[in-house]
Coordinates of C-alpha atoms in Angstrom, one line a residue:
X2 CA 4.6 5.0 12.6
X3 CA 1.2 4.4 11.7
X4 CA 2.3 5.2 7.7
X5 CA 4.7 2.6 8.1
X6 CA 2.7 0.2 9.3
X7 CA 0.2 0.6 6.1
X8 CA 3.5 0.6 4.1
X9 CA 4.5 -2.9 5.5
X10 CA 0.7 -4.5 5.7
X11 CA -1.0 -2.7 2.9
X12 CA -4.7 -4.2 4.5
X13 CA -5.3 -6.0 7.4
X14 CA -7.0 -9.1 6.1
X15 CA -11.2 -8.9 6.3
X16 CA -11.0 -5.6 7.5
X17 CA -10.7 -3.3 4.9
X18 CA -12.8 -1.5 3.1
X19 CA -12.3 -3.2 -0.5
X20 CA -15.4 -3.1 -1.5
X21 CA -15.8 -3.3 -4.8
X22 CA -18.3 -5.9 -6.7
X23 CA -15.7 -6.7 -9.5
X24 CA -13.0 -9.5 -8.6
X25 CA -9.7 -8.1 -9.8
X26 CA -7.7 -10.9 -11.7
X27 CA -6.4 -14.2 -10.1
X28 CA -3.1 -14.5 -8.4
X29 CA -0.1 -15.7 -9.9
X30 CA 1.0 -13.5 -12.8
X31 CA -0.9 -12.2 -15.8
X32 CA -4.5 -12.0 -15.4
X33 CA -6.4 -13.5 -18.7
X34 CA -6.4 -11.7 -21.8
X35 CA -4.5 -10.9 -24.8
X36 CA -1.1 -8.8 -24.5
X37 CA -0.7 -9.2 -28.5
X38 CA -3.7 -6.1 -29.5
X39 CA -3.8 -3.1 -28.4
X40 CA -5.9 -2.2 -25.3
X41 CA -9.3 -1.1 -25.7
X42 CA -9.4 2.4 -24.5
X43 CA -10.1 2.8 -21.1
X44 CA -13.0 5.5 -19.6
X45 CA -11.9 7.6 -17.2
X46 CA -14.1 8.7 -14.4
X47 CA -15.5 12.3 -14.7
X48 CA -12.7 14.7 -13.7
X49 CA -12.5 16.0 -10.3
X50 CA -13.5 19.7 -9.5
X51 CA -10.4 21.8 -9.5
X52 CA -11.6 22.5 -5.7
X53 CA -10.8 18.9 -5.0
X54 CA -7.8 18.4 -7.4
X55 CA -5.3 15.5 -6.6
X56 CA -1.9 15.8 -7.9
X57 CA -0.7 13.0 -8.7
X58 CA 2.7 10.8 -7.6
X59 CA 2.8 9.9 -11.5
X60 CA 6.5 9.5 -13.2
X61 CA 7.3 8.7 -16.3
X62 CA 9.9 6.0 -16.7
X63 CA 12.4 6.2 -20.5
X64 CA 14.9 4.4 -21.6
X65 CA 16.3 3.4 -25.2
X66 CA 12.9 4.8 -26.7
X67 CA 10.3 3.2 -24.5
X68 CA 7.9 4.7 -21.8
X69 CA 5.9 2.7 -18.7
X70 CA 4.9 5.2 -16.1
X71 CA 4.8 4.1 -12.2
X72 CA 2.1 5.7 -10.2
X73 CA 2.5 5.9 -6.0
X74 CA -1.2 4.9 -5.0
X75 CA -2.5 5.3 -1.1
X76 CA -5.2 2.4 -0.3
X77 CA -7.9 3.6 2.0
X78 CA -8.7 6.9 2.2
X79 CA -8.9 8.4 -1.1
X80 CA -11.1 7.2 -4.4
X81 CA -9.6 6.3 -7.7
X82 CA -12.3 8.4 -9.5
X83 CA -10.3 11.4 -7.8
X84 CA -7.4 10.6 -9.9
X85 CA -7.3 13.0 -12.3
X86 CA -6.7 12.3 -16.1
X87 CA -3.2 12.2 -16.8
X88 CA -3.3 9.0 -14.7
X89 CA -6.1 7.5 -16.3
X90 CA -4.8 8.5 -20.0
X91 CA -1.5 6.7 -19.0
X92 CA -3.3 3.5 -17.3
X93 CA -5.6 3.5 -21.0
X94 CA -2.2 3.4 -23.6
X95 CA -0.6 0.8 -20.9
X96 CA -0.3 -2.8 -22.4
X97 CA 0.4 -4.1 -19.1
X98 CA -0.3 -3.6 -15.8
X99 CA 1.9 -4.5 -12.7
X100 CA 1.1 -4.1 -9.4
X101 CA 2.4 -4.3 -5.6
X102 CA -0.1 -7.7 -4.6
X103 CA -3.3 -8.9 -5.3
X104 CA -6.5 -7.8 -3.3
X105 CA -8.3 -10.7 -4.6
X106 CA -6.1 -12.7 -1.9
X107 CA -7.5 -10.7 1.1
X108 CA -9.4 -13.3 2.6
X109 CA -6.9 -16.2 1.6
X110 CA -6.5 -18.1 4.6
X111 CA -8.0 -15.9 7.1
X112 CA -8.2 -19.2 9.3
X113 CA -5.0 -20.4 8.9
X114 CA -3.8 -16.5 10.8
X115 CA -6.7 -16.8 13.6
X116 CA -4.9 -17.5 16.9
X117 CA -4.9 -21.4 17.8
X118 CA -4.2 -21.6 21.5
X119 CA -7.4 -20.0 22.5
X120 CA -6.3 -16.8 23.8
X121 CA -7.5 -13.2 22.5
X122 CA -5.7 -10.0 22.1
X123 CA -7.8 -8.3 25.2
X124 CA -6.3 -10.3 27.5
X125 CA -2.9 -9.2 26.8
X126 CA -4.1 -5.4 26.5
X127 CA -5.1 -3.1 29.5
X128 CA -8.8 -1.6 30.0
X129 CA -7.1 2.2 28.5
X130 CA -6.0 0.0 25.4
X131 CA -9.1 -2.2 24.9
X132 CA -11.2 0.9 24.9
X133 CA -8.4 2.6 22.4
X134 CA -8.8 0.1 20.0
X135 CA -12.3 0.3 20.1
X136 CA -12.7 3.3 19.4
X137 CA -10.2 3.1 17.1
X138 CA -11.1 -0.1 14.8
X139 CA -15.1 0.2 16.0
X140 CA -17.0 -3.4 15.1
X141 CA -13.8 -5.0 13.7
X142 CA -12.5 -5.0 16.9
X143 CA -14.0 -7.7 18.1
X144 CA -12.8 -9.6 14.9
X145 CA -9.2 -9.0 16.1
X146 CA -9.9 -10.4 19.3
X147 CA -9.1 -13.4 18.0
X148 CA -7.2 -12.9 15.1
X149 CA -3.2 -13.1 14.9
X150 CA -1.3 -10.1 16.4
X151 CA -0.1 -8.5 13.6
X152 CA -3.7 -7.8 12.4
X153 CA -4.2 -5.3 14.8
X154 CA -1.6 -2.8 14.1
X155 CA -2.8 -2.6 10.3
X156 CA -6.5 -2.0 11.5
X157 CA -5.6 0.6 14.1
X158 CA -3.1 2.7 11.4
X159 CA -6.1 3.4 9.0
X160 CA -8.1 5.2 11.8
X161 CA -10.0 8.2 11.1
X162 CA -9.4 7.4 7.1
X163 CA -12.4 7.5 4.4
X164 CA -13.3 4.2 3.8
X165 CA -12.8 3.8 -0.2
X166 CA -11.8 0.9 -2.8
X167 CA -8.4 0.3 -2.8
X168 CA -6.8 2.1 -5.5
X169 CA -4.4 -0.6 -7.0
X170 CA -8.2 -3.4 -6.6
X171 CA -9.9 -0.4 -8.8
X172 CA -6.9 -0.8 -11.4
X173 CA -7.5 -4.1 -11.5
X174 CA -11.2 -4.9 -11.7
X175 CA -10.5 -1.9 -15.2
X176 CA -7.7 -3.9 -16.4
X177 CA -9.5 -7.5 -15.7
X178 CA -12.4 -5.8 -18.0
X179 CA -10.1 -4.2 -20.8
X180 CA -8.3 -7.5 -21.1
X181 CA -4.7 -5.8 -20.7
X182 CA -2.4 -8.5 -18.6
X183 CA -1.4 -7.8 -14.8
X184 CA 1.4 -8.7 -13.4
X185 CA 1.8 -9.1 -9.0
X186 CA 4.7 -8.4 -7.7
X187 CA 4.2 -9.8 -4.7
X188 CA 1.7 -12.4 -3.0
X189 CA 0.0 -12.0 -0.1
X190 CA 1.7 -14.8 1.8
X191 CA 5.4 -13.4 0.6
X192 CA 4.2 -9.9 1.9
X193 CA 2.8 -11.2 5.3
X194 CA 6.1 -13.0 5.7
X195 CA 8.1 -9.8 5.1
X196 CA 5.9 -7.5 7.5
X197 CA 4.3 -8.8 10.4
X198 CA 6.9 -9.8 12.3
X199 CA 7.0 -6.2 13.2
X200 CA 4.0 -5.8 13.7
X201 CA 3.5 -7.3 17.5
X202 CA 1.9 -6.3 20.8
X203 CA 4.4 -3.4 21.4
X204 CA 3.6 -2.1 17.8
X205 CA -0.1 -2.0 18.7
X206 CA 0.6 -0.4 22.0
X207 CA 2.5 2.4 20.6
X208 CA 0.1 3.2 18.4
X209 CA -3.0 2.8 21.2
X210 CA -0.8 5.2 23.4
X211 CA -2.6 8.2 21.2
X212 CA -4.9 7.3 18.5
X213 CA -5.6 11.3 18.1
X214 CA -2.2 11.6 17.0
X215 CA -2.5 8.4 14.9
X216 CA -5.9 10.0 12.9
X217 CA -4.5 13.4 12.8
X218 CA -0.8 12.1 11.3
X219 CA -3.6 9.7 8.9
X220 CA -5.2 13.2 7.6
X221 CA -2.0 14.7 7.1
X222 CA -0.5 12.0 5.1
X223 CA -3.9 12.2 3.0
X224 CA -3.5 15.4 2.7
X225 CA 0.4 15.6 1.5
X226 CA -0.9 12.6 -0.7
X227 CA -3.4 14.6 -2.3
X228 CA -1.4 17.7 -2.7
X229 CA 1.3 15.4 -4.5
X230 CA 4.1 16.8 -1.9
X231 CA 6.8 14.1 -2.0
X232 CA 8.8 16.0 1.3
X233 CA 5.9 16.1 3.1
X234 CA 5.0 12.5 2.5
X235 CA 8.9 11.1 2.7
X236 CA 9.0 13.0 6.5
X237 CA 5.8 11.2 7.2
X238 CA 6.9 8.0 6.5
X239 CA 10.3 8.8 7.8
X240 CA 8.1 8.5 11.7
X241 CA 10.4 7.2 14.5
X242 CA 9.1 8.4 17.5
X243 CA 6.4 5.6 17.8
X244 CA 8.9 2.5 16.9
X245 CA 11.4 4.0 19.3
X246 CA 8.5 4.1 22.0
X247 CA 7.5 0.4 20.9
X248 CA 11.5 -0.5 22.1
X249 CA 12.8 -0.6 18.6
X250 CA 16.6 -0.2 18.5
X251 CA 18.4 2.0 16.1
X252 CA 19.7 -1.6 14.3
X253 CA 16.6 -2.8 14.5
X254 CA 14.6 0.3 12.9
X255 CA 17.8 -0.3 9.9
X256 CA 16.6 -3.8 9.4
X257 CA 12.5 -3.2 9.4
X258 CA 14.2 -0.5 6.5
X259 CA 15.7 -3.0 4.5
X260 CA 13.2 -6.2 4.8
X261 CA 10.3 -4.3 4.5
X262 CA 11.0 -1.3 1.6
X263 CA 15.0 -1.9 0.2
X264 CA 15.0 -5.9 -0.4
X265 CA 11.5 -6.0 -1.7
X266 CA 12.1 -3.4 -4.1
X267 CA 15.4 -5.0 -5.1
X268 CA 13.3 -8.7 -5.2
X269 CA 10.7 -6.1 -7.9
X270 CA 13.0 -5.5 -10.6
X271 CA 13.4 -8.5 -11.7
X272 CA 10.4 -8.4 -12.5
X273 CA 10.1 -5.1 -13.7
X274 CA 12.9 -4.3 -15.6
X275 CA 11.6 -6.9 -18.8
X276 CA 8.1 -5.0 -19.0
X277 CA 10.4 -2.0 -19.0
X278 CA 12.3 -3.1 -21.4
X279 CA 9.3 -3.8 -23.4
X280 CA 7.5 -0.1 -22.7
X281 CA 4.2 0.3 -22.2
X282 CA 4.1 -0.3 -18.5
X283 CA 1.1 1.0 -16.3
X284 CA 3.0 0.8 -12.5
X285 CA 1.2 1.2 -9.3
X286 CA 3.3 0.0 -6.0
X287 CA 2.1 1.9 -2.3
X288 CA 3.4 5.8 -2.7
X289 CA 5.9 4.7 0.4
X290 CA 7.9 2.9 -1.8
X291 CA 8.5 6.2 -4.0
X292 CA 9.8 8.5 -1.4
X293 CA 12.5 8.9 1.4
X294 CA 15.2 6.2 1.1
X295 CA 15.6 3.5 0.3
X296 CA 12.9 4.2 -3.0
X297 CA 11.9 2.6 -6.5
X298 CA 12.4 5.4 -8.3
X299 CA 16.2 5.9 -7.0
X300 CA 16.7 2.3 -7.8
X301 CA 15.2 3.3 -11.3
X302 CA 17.6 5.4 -11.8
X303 CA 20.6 3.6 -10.7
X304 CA 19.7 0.9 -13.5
X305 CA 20.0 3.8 -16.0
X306 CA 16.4 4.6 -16.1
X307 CA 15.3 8.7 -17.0
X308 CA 13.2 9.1 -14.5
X309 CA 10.6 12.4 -14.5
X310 CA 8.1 13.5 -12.3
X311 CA 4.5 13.9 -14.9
X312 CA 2.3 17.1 -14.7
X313 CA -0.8 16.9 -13.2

């Protein structure tokens, strides 16, 4: 559950660990810069040591002669500079960028999601689950104290993770400085409209019922995510037992499925299929949205899209 939870809220607001010291480009579309030139070629980070090898969820995407690639990123837990250079080689040639949302938004109206009848989250949470989700969140928990509901889930599912820049804020603060255009493919407020309506006191609970089993699942996730093992990473995500324990229905597990992965990949291609079209397309969307079903790359496909998994 706890990989679904990062799939639907891909931070909690305020308390990630997004870090880094370069904005990445406003909201709203195409950051500034000319799409006309080609890019100037990008530095990649030094390569990783073959001990420490990721293998990349990197695909190449064809069709009537042009090539975009779409790369599955993971947000806390693992630094870009680990990617290894075939994903930096095919961000450099990209003359646009897209990605899922914008991290520059993180802290957009933080005030406006605080609670607003006074109450606080410990009050509705035994003294077992208080102490979980301390020991779970650490400091921020007393942020969600007062924070809205659905905060809480997100900061509890990235337990026991690294804390590293977001991958898809790294791609942008390099594109923002090469001048190549990013696209968003969803704001902040469309994706917190989507998501955290699942995300409520019997979410939370579920996951404060073990939080060993949520950091051990987290390391395992990282781990299939390093090794590049889509089966391993589409049974992850795949998780029931903790929505079934939170009450979740059968129908109601379908319809967290379609609002939160089908329909918002269906809302992306309209948006993608043009830069497609147009080749040349650097992709990065949460690797959840690549494996187990419903996924992007299936829906790729069934446009008429040759789809292909890239060698490390």
């Amino acid at each position: 559950m706890a990989f679904m939870v990062r799939a639907l809220l891909l931070v909690t607001l305020g308390l990630t660990a997004c870090s880094s010291s370069r904005s990445p480009a406003p909201a709203g579309g195409a950051a500034s810069g000319s799409a006309t030139s080609a890019p100037t070629a990008i530095t990649p980070p030094s390569p990783t040591p073959s001990s420490d090898a990721v293998v990349p969820m990197l695909y190449a995407v064809r069709k009537d002669g042009q090539t975009s690639h779409v790369l599955g990123t993971i947000d806390i837990g693992l630094p870009a500079p680990k990617l290894p250079p075939s994903v930096w080689s095919a961000f450099a040639s990209a003359k646009a960028v897209v990605l899922e949302w914008n991290f520059g938004e993180r802290t957009t109206g933080l005030r406006e999601r605080m609670r607003r009848d006074g109450s606080k989250l410990s009050d509705s949470l035994t003294p077992e689950e208080r102490t979980a989700l301390a020991g779970a969140v650490g400091p921020g928990a007393k942020d969600l104290d007062t924070a809205a509901t659905w905060m809480a889930p997100g900061g509890v599912s990235s337990t026991g993770l690294p804390r590293t820049d977001a991958i898809q804020a790294v791609l942008a603060a390099r594109a923002e400085e090469q001048e190549v255009p990013v696209t968003y493919l969803e704001s902040m407020d469309v994706q917190v409209t989507r998501t955290a309506k699942w995300l409520d006191e019997r979410a939370l609970r579920a996951l404060l019922a073990d939080v060993t089993a949520v950091r051990r699942g987290n390391l395992a996730y990282l781990e299939a995510y390093t090794r590049g093992d889509e089966a391993a990473l589409a049974e992850l995500r795949g998780e029931r037992t903790p929505w079934k324990r939170a009450g979740r229905t059968g129908a109601e597990l379908a319809q967290l499925d379609a609002e939160t992965l089908g329909d918002r990949q269906a809302t992306w291609m309209a948006t993608l299929q043009p830069l497609l079209t147009a080749g040349g397309a650097f992709i990065a969307v949460d690797v959840a949205h690549l494996v187990g079903s419903p996924n992007l790359l299936a829906r790729l496909r069934d446009a008429g899209y040759d789809v292909t998994r890239e060698a490390p």
